[in-house]
CSV table of C-alpha atoms in Angstrom, one decimal:
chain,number,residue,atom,x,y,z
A,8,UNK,CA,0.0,0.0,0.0
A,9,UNK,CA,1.0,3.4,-0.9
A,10,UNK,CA,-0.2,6.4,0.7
A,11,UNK,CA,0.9,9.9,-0.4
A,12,UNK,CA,1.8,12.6,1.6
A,13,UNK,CA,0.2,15.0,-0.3
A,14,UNK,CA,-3.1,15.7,-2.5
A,15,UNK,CA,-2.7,14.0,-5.6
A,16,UNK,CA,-3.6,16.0,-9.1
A,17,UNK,CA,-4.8,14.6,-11.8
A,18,UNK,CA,-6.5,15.6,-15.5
A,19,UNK,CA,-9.7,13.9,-17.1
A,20,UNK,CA,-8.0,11.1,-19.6
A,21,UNK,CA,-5.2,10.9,-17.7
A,22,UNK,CA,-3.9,7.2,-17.0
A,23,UNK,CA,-3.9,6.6,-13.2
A,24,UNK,CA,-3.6,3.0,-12.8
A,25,UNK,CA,-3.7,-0.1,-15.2
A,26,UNK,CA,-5.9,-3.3,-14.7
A,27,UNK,CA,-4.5,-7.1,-14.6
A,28,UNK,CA,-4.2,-10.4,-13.3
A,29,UNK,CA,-3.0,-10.8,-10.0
A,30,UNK,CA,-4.4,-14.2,-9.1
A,31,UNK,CA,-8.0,-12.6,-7.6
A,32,UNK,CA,-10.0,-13.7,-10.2
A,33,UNK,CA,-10.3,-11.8,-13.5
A,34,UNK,CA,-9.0,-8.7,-14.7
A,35,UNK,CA,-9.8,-5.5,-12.2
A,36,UNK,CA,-8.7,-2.5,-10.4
A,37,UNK,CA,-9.1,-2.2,-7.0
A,38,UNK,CA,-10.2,0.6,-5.9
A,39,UNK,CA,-10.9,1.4,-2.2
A,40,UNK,CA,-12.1,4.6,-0.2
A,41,UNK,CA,-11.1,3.9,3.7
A,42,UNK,CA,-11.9,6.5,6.5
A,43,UNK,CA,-9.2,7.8,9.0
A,44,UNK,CA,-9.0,4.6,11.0
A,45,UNK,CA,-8.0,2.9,7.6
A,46,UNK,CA,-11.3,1.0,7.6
A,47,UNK,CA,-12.8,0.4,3.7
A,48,UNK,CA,-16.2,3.0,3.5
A,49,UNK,CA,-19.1,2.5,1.6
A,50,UNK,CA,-18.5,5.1,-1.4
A,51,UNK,CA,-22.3,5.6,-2.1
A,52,UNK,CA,-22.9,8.2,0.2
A,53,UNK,CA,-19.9,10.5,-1.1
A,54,UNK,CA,-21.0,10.1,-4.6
A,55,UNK,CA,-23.1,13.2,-5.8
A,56,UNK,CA,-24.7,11.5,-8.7
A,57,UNK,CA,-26.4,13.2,-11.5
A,58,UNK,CA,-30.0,12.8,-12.2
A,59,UNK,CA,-30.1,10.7,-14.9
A,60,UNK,CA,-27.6,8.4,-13.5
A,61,UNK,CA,-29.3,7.5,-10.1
A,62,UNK,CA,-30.6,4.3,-9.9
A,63,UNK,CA,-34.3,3.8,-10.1
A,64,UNK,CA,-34.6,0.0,-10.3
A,65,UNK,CA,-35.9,-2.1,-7.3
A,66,UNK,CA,-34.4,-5.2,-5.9
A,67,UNK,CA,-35.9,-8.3,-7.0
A,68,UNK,CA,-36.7,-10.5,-3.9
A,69,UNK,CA,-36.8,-14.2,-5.6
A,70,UNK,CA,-37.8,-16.6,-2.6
A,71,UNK,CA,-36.9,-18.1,0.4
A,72,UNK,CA,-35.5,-21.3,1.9
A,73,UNK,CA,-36.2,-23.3,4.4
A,74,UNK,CA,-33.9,-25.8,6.3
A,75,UNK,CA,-35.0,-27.7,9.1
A,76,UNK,CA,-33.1,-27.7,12.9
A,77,UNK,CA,-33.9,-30.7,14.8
A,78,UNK,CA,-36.5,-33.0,13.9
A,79,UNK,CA,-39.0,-29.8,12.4
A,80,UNK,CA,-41.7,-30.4,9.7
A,81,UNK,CA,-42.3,-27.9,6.9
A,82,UNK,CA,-45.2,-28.1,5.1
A,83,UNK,CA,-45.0,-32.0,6.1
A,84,UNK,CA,-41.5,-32.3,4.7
A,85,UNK,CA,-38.2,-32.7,6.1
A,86,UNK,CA,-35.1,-31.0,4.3
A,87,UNK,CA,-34.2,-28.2,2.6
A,88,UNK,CA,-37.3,-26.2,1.0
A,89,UNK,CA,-37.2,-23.6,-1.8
A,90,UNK,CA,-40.2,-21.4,-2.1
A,91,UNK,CA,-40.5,-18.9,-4.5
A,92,UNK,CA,-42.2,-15.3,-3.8
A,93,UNK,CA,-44.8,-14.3,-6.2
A,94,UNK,CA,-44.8,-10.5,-6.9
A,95,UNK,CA,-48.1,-8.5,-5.9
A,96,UNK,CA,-47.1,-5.4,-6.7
A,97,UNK,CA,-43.9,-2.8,-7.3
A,98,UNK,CA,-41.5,-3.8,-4.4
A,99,UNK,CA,-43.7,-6.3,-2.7
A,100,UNK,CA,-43.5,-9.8,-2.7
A,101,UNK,CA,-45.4,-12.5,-1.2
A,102,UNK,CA,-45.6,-16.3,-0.3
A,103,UNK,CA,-49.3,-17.5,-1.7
A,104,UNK,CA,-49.9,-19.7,0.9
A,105,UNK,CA,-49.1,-20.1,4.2
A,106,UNK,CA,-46.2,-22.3,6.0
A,107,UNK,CA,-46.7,-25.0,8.5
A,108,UNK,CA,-44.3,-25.9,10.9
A,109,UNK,CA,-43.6,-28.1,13.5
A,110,UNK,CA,-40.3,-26.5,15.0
A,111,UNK,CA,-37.0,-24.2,14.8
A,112,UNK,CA,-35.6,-23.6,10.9
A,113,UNK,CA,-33.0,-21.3,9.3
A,114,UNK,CA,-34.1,-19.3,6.6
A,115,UNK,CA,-32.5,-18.0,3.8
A,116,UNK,CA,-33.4,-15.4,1.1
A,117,UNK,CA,-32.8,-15.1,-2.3
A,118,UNK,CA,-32.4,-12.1,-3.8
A,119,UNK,CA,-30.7,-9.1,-5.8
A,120,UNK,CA,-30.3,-6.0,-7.1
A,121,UNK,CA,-30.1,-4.4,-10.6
A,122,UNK,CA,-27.9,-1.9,-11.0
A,123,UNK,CA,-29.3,1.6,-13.4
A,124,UNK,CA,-28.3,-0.8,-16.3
A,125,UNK,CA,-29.9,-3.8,-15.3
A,126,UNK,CA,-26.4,-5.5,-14.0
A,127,UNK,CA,-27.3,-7.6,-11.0
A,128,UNK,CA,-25.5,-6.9,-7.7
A,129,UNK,CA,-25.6,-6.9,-4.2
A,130,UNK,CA,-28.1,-5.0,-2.4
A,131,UNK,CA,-27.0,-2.1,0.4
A,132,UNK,CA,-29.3,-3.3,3.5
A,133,UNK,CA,-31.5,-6.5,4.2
A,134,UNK,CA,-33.8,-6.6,7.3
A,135,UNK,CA,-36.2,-9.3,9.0
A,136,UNK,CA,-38.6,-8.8,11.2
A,137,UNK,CA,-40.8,-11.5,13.0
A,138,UNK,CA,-44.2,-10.3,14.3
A,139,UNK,CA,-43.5,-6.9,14.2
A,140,UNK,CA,-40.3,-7.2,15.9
A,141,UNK,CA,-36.6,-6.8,14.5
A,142,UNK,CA,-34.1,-9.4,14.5
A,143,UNK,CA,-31.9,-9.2,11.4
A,144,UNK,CA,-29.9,-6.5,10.0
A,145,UNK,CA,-27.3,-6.3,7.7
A,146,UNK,CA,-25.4,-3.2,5.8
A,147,UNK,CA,-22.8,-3.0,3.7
A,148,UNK,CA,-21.1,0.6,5.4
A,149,UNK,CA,-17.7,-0.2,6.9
A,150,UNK,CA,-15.9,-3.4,5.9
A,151,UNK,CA,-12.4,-4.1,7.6
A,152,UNK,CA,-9.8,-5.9,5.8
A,153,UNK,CA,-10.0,-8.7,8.1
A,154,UNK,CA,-14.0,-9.0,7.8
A,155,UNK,CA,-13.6,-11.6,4.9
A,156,UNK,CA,-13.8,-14.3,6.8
A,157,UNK,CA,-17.2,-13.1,7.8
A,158,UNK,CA,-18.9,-13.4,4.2
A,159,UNK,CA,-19.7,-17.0,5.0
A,160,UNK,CA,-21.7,-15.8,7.4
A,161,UNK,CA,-23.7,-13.3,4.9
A,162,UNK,CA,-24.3,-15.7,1.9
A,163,UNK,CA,-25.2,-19.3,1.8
A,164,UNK,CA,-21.6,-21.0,-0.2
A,165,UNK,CA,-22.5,-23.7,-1.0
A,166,UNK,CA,-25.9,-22.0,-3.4
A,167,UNK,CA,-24.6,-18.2,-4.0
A,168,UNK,CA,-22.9,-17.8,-7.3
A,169,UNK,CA,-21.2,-14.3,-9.1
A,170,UNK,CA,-25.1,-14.0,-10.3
A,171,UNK,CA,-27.4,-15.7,-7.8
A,172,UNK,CA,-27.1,-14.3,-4.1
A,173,UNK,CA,-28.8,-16.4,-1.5
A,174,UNK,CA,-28.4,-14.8,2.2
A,175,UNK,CA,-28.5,-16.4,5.4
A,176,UNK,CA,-31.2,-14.5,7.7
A,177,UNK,CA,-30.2,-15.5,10.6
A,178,UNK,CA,-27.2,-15.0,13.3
A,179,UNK,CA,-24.8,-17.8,14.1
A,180,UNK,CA,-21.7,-17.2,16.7
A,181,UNK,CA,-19.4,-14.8,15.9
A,182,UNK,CA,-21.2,-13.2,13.4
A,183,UNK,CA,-19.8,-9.5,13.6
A,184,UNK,CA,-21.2,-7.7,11.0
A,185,UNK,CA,-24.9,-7.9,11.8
A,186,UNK,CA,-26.8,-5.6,13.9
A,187,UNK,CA,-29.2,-7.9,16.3
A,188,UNK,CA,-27.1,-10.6,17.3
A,189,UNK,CA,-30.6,-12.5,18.2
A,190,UNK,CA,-30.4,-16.4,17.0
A,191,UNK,CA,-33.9,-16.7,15.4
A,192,UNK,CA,-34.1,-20.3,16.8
A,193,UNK,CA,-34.1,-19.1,20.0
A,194,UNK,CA,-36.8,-16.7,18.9
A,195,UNK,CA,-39.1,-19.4,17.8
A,196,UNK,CA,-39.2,-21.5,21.0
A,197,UNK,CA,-40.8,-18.3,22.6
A,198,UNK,CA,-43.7,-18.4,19.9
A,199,UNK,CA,-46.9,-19.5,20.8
A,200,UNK,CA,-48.5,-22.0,18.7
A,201,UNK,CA,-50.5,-20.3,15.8
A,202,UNK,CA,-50.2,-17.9,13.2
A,203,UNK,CA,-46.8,-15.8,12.9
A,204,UNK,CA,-45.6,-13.5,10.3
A,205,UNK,CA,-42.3,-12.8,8.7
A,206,UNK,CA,-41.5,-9.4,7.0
A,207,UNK,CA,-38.0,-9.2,4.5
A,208,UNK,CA,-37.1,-5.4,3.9
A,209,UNK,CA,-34.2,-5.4,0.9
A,210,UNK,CA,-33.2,-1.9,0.4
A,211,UNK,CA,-30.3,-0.6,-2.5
A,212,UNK,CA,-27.8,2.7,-2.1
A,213,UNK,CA,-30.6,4.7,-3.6
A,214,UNK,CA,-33.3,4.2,-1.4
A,215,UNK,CA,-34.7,1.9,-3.6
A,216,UNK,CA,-37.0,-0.7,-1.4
A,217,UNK,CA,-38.4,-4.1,-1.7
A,218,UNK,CA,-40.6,-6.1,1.1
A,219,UNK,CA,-41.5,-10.2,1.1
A,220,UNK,CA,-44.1,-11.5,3.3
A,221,UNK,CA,-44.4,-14.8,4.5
A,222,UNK,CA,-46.8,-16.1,6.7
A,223,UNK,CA,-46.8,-19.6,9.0
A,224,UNK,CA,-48.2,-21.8,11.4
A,225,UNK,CA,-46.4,-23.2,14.3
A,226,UNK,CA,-48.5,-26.2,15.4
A,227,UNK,CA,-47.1,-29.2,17.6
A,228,UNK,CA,-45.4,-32.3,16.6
A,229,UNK,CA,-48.3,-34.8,15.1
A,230,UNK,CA,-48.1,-37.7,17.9
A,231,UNK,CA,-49.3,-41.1,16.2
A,232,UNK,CA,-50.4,-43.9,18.8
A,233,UNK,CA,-50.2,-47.2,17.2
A,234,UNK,CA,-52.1,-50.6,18.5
């Protein structure tokens, strides 16, 4: 790392840097804005964009997954369970019909944004709520260099791709870079049986927002009594 001394000039068209392959994958420049503790800054806010570049589009909410903790039954069904959102209208999504379930799960979101020329990338915020009441958040603002380790927390490896984004809504130990800190298992073993509702807030750098809804059903183990 270099860093100058003085205030660097430079001219538009003027060559500052040149892009290659340095074993990070393919060809880029890396460019970084970091605040005075040397910690990497979200550059959105200190970007005075012109009208008729800001970014209008709304991030697409996809669907959700499931994946059972202990013995739980979703919708009957043990494993991993993909359901997809169907849109109602601009920005909100919706599952149809509602979730039965029988104990603790994960969940997982899929999701993205599209950038002003319809590139898909990473959204700025995500949120959850359950029953009114907060217990996810995630921003991208400050990132130190040492926070990498933490993206396994944020996306789902073994399904995200460099196009397809799944998220994991939910905190697990040692999870730094998310606000609550509240393990939704925990959550959902201080629900009452009945109906419960999940709200997913997506939000981009320009204020752009998108909401999912699921509803579900926490109902007790079926007990079977055979003679």
């Amino acid at each position: 790392n270099y860093f100058p001394n003085k205030r660097l000039h430079y001219k538009r068209g003027q060559v500052i840097a040149y892009s290659g392959e340095s074993g990070s994958g393919f060809p880029h420049l890396h460019f970084e804005i970091r605040d005075a503790d040397n910690i990497t800054i979200n550059p959105y806010p200190l970007v005075k964009f012109p009208k008729k570049l800001i970014d209008k589009n709304r991030p697409i909410m996809q669907g959700i997954m499931l994946r059972n903790r202990e013995d739980t039954l979703v919708n009957g069904k043990i494993g991993e369970q993909y359901i997809r959102f169907s849109k109602k209208a601009a920005g909100q999504y919706v599952v149809k019909s509602p979730l039965v379930v029988t104990g603790p799960f994960d969940l997982v979101l899929k999701a993205y944004d599209r950038s002003d020329v319809g590139r898909r990338v990473a959204p700025y915020s995500i949120s959850a709520m359950l029953d009114g009441r907060a217990f996810y958040r995630l921003s991208f603002d400050r990132f130190e260099w040492g926070e990498n380790n933490q993206l396994g927390f944020v996306y789902d490896m073994e399904k995200s791709t460099s196009s397809r984004f799944y998220y994991n809504l939910f905190y697990q130990t040692g999870f730094s870079l998310e606000d609550h800190k509240m393990p939704f298992h925990e959550l959902y073993h201080q629900l009452e049986y009945g109906k419960h509702h999940l709200k997913i807030t997506v939000t981009d750098h320009f204020d752009n927002v998108s909401t999912g809804d699921i509803t579900f059903y926490k109902v007790p183990v079926p007990q079977l009594s055979v003679s």
